[in-house]
Amino acid sequence: MPDDFHDAASENQPAGLMTATVAVKLPDFWKNDPDMWFAQAEAQFALANVTKDETRFYHITAKVDQTVICHIADLVAHPPSANKYKAVKERLIARFSLSPQAKLERLLGSHDLGDLRPTHLLAKMQELSAGLAVDASLLKMFFLQRLPPHIRGILSISDGTVTKLAEMADKMVDHNPANVASVVQPVDSMEELKNQIAALTAEIKRMKVRPSRQRSRSTSRSLSKTPSGGVCWYHRQYGSNAHQCREPCSFSPKN
């Protein structure tokens, strides 16, 4: 590689310092997040003081594997005369980055808490929402939907930022991790949620009304029964000791 390491240190620097300065250790290419991979690479370049375009270009092409390098084969075989690193970076990001539609589908669909900490889940959701028209209140709603019911019920009444809610959720999970597995999938639509609430409310009303109606009917039937002799139920049961009377009643105490 021509002049690969001369931009990292001058020839007057000690050999040990020069070697330490140019030590660039790139992670394997992240196909699911090329933007962050290049951010990592550029951090390594900054630490190693690698500034030359050609040096950066060769570091990248030397690190990616066969399944990735095929996407930049023409650039590797015939590097452009200028902006080599920029060309390979833009190509790989374009080939492997999720489209806005794919990001939105993932944000709305597949992510739930699972074995993640709430703050880690939020970080993934924030990454997916980057560049999309998702405001803070909408992201907060999506995030809360993916928390376990016992946590969601408490945090839903808080007016804190979504970051603060995630930090609170972390503490709740740490305090009672056994309940984290009981995650309820988010309701697909507000209409479905309304139907569920209406059904539950109706069932509660039926449970409250049914026993009282049965008692009332039973009592009224028993009290309304009047014997053939015209004596009300109270006097028939208790005779002259009855404290109540139900008309019509022909009871007369005997002398």
Coordinates of C-alpha atoms in Angstrom, one line a residue:
M1 CA 0.0 0.0 0.0
P2 CA 1.7 3.3 -1.0
D3 CA 2.4 5.6 1.8
D4 CA -0.2 3.8 4.1
F5 CA 1.4 4.8 7.3
H6 CA 3.3 8.0 6.7
D7 CA 0.3 10.1 7.5
A8 CA 0.1 8.6 11.0
A9 CA 3.4 9.9 12.2
S10 CA 6.4 11.8 10.9
E11 CA 9.7 10.1 10.2
N12 CA 11.2 12.0 13.2
Q13 CA 9.0 10.3 15.7
P14 CA 10.3 7.3 17.7
A15 CA 9.5 3.9 16.1
G16 CA 7.5 2.8 19.2
L17 CA 5.2 5.8 19.0
M18 CA 4.7 5.4 15.3
T19 CA 3.7 1.8 15.7
A20 CA 1.2 2.6 18.5
T21 CA -0.3 5.5 16.5
V22 CA -1.1 3.5 13.4
A23 CA -2.8 0.5 15.2
V24 CA -6.2 0.5 13.7
K25 CA -8.5 -2.4 14.8
L26 CA -11.7 -2.4 12.9
P27 CA -14.6 -4.7 14.0
D28 CA -16.2 -7.1 11.4
F29 CA -18.5 -5.2 9.1
W30 CA -22.0 -4.8 10.5
K31 CA -24.4 -5.6 7.7
N32 CA -27.4 -4.6 9.8
D33 CA -25.9 -1.2 10.7
P34 CA -23.3 0.1 8.2
D35 CA -23.7 3.7 9.4
M36 CA -22.6 2.9 12.9
W37 CA -19.8 0.6 11.6
F38 CA -18.3 3.5 9.6
A39 CA -18.7 5.7 12.7
Q40 CA -16.6 3.1 14.6
A41 CA -14.0 3.0 11.8
E42 CA -13.7 6.7 11.7
A43 CA -13.2 6.8 15.5
Q44 CA -10.4 4.3 15.0
F45 CA -8.9 6.4 12.3
A46 CA -9.0 9.5 14.5
L47 CA -7.3 7.7 17.4
A48 CA -4.6 6.3 15.1
N49 CA -4.2 9.7 13.4
V50 CA -5.0 8.1 10.0
T51 CA -6.1 11.0 7.8
K52 CA -5.1 10.1 4.2
D53 CA -8.0 9.1 1.9
E54 CA -6.0 6.2 0.4
T55 CA -5.0 4.7 3.8
R56 CA -8.6 4.7 5.0
F57 CA -9.8 3.1 1.7
Y58 CA -7.3 0.2 2.1
H59 CA -8.2 -0.3 5.7
I60 CA -11.8 -0.7 4.7
T61 CA -11.3 -3.0 1.8
A62 CA -8.9 -5.2 3.8
K63 CA -11.4 -5.7 6.6
V64 CA -14.7 -6.6 4.8
D65 CA -15.3 -10.3 3.9
Q66 CA -16.2 -11.8 0.6
T67 CA -20.0 -11.4 1.0
V68 CA -19.4 -7.6 1.4
I69 CA -16.5 -6.9 -1.0
C70 CA -18.5 -8.1 -3.9
H71 CA -20.6 -5.0 -3.6
I72 CA -17.5 -2.8 -4.1
A73 CA -15.6 -5.1 -6.5
D74 CA -15.3 -2.4 -9.2
L75 CA -14.0 0.2 -6.7
V76 CA -11.4 -2.3 -5.4
A77 CA -10.3 -3.3 -8.9
H78 CA -10.2 0.3 -10.2
P79 CA -10.1 2.8 -7.3
P80 CA -11.2 6.3 -8.2
S81 CA -8.4 8.8 -8.5
A82 CA -9.8 10.9 -5.6
N83 CA -12.2 10.3 -2.7
K84 CA -11.6 6.6 -2.6
Y85 CA -12.8 6.2 1.0
K86 CA -15.9 8.3 0.4
A87 CA -16.8 6.2 -2.6
V88 CA -16.6 2.9 -0.8
K89 CA -18.4 4.2 2.3
E90 CA -21.3 5.6 0.3
R91 CA -21.6 2.4 -1.7
L92 CA -21.7 0.1 1.3
I93 CA -24.1 2.2 3.3
A94 CA -26.4 2.4 0.2
R95 CA -26.3 -1.4 -0.2
F96 CA -26.8 -2.4 3.4
S97 CA -28.8 0.3 5.1
L98 CA -32.5 -0.3 5.8
S99 CA -34.9 1.8 3.7
P100 CA -37.2 4.2 5.6
Q101 CA -40.1 1.9 4.9
A102 CA -38.3 -1.1 6.4
K103 CA -37.3 0.9 9.4
L104 CA -40.9 2.0 10.0
E105 CA -42.1 -1.6 9.7
R106 CA -39.6 -2.8 12.2
L107 CA -40.4 0.0 14.6
L108 CA -44.1 -0.8 14.4
G109 CA -43.9 -4.5 14.3
S110 CA -41.3 -6.9 15.5
H111 CA -39.5 -5.3 18.4
D112 CA -40.6 -6.3 22.0
L113 CA -38.8 -6.3 25.3
G114 CA -37.8 -10.0 25.4
D115 CA -34.5 -10.3 27.3
L116 CA -33.5 -6.7 26.7
R117 CA -33.3 -4.0 29.3
P118 CA -35.9 -1.2 28.6
T119 CA -33.1 1.3 27.9
H120 CA -31.6 -1.1 25.4
L121 CA -35.0 -1.5 23.7
L122 CA -35.4 2.2 23.5
A123 CA -32.0 2.7 22.0
K124 CA -32.9 0.2 19.2
M125 CA -36.2 2.0 18.6
Q126 CA -34.6 5.4 18.5
E127 CA -32.1 4.1 16.0
L128 CA -34.9 2.8 13.8
S129 CA -36.8 6.1 14.1
A130 CA -33.9 8.2 13.1
G131 CA -34.8 10.1 9.9
L132 CA -38.5 9.1 10.1
A133 CA -41.4 11.4 10.9
V134 CA -41.8 10.0 14.4
D135 CA -42.1 12.6 17.1
A136 CA -41.3 12.1 20.8
S137 CA -44.9 11.5 21.9
L138 CA -45.4 8.8 19.2
L139 CA -42.1 7.1 20.1
K140 CA -43.1 7.1 23.7
M141 CA -46.4 5.4 22.9
F142 CA -44.6 2.7 20.8
F143 CA -42.1 2.1 23.6
L144 CA -44.8 1.8 26.4
Q145 CA -46.7 -0.7 24.3
R146 CA -43.8 -3.1 24.3
L147 CA -43.3 -3.1 28.1
P148 CA -44.8 -5.7 30.5
P149 CA -48.3 -4.8 31.7
H150 CA -47.3 -4.2 35.3
I151 CA -44.7 -1.7 34.2
R152 CA -46.7 -0.1 31.4
G153 CA -49.6 0.6 33.7
I154 CA -47.4 2.5 36.1
L155 CA -45.4 4.5 33.6
S156 CA -48.3 5.4 31.3
I157 CA -49.5 8.0 33.8
S158 CA -46.0 9.7 33.9
D159 CA -45.4 12.8 31.9
G160 CA -41.6 12.3 31.9
T161 CA -39.5 12.0 28.7
V162 CA -39.2 8.5 27.1
T163 CA -35.6 8.4 28.2
K164 CA -36.6 8.9 31.9
L165 CA -39.4 6.3 31.5
A166 CA -36.9 3.8 30.2
E167 CA -34.5 4.4 33.1
M168 CA -37.4 4.0 35.5
A169 CA -38.4 0.7 33.7
D170 CA -34.9 -0.6 34.1
K171 CA -35.1 -0.2 37.9
M172 CA -38.5 -1.9 38.0
V173 CA -37.2 -4.8 35.9
D174 CA -34.2 -5.1 38.2
H175 CA -36.5 -5.1 41.3
N176 CA -38.9 -7.8 40.0
P177 CA -37.4 -9.6 37.0
A178 CA -39.8 -12.6 37.3
N179 CA -42.7 -10.6 35.8
V180 CA -40.8 -9.3 32.7
A181 CA -41.7 -12.4 30.6
S182 CA -45.4 -11.6 30.7
V183 CA -45.3 -9.2 27.8
V184 CA -48.6 -8.5 26.0
Q185 CA -48.4 -7.8 22.3
P186 CA -49.4 -4.2 21.5
V187 CA -53.0 -3.7 20.3
D188 CA -53.1 -3.4 16.5
S189 CA -55.6 -0.5 16.4
M190 CA -57.4 1.9 18.6
E191 CA -60.7 0.4 17.5
E192 CA -59.7 -3.0 18.8
L193 CA -58.7 -1.4 22.1
K194 CA -62.1 0.3 22.4
N195 CA -63.9 -3.0 21.7
Q196 CA -61.9 -4.7 24.4
I197 CA -62.6 -2.0 26.9
A198 CA -66.3 -2.0 26.0
A199 CA -66.6 -5.8 26.3
L200 CA -64.9 -5.8 29.7
T201 CA -67.1 -2.9 31.0
A202 CA -70.2 -4.7 29.9
E203 CA -69.2 -7.9 31.6
I204 CA -68.4 -6.1 34.9
K205 CA -71.9 -4.5 34.7
R206 CA -73.5 -7.8 34.2
M207 CA -71.7 -9.3 37.1
K208 CA -72.8 -6.5 39.4
V209 CA -76.5 -6.4 38.3
R210 CA -77.2 -10.1 38.0
P211 CA -77.0 -11.1 41.7
S212 CA -79.0 -8.1 43.0
R213 CA -81.8 -8.7 40.5
Q214 CA -82.0 -12.4 41.5
R215 CA -82.2 -11.4 45.2
S216 CA -84.8 -8.8 44.5
R217 CA -87.0 -11.1 42.4
S218 CA -86.7 -13.9 45.0
T219 CA -87.7 -11.6 47.9
S220 CA -90.5 -10.0 46.0
R221 CA -91.9 -13.4 45.0
S222 CA -91.8 -14.7 48.5
L223 CA -93.3 -11.6 50.1
S224 CA -96.0 -11.3 47.5
K225 CA -97.3 -14.7 48.1
T226 CA -100.4 -14.4 50.2
P227 CA -102.1 -17.5 51.6
S228 CA -105.7 -18.4 50.7
G229 CA -106.9 -17.2 54.0
G230 CA -105.9 -13.6 53.2
V231 CA -103.1 -13.4 55.9
C232 CA -99.8 -11.9 54.8
W233 CA -96.5 -13.7 54.9
Y234 CA -95.3 -11.9 58.1
H235 CA -98.4 -12.8 60.2
R236 CA -98.5 -16.3 58.8
Q237 CA -94.9 -16.8 59.9
Y238 CA -94.8 -14.9 63.2
G239 CA -98.4 -14.5 64.2
S240 CA -99.1 -11.8 66.7
N241 CA -95.3 -11.3 67.2
A242 CA -94.9 -10.0 63.6
H243 CA -93.5 -6.4 63.5
Q244 CA -94.5 -5.9 59.9
C245 CA -97.6 -6.4 57.8
R246 CA -98.2 -6.5 54.1
E247 CA -101.6 -5.4 52.7
P248 CA -104.0 -6.9 52.0
C249 CA -104.0 -8.9 55.3
S250 CA -107.0 -10.2 57.3
F251 CA -105.0 -11.3 60.3
S252 CA -106.7 -10.5 63.6
P253 CA -105.0 -11.3 67.0
K254 CA -107.0 -13.8 69.1
N255 CA -108.0 -12.8 72.6

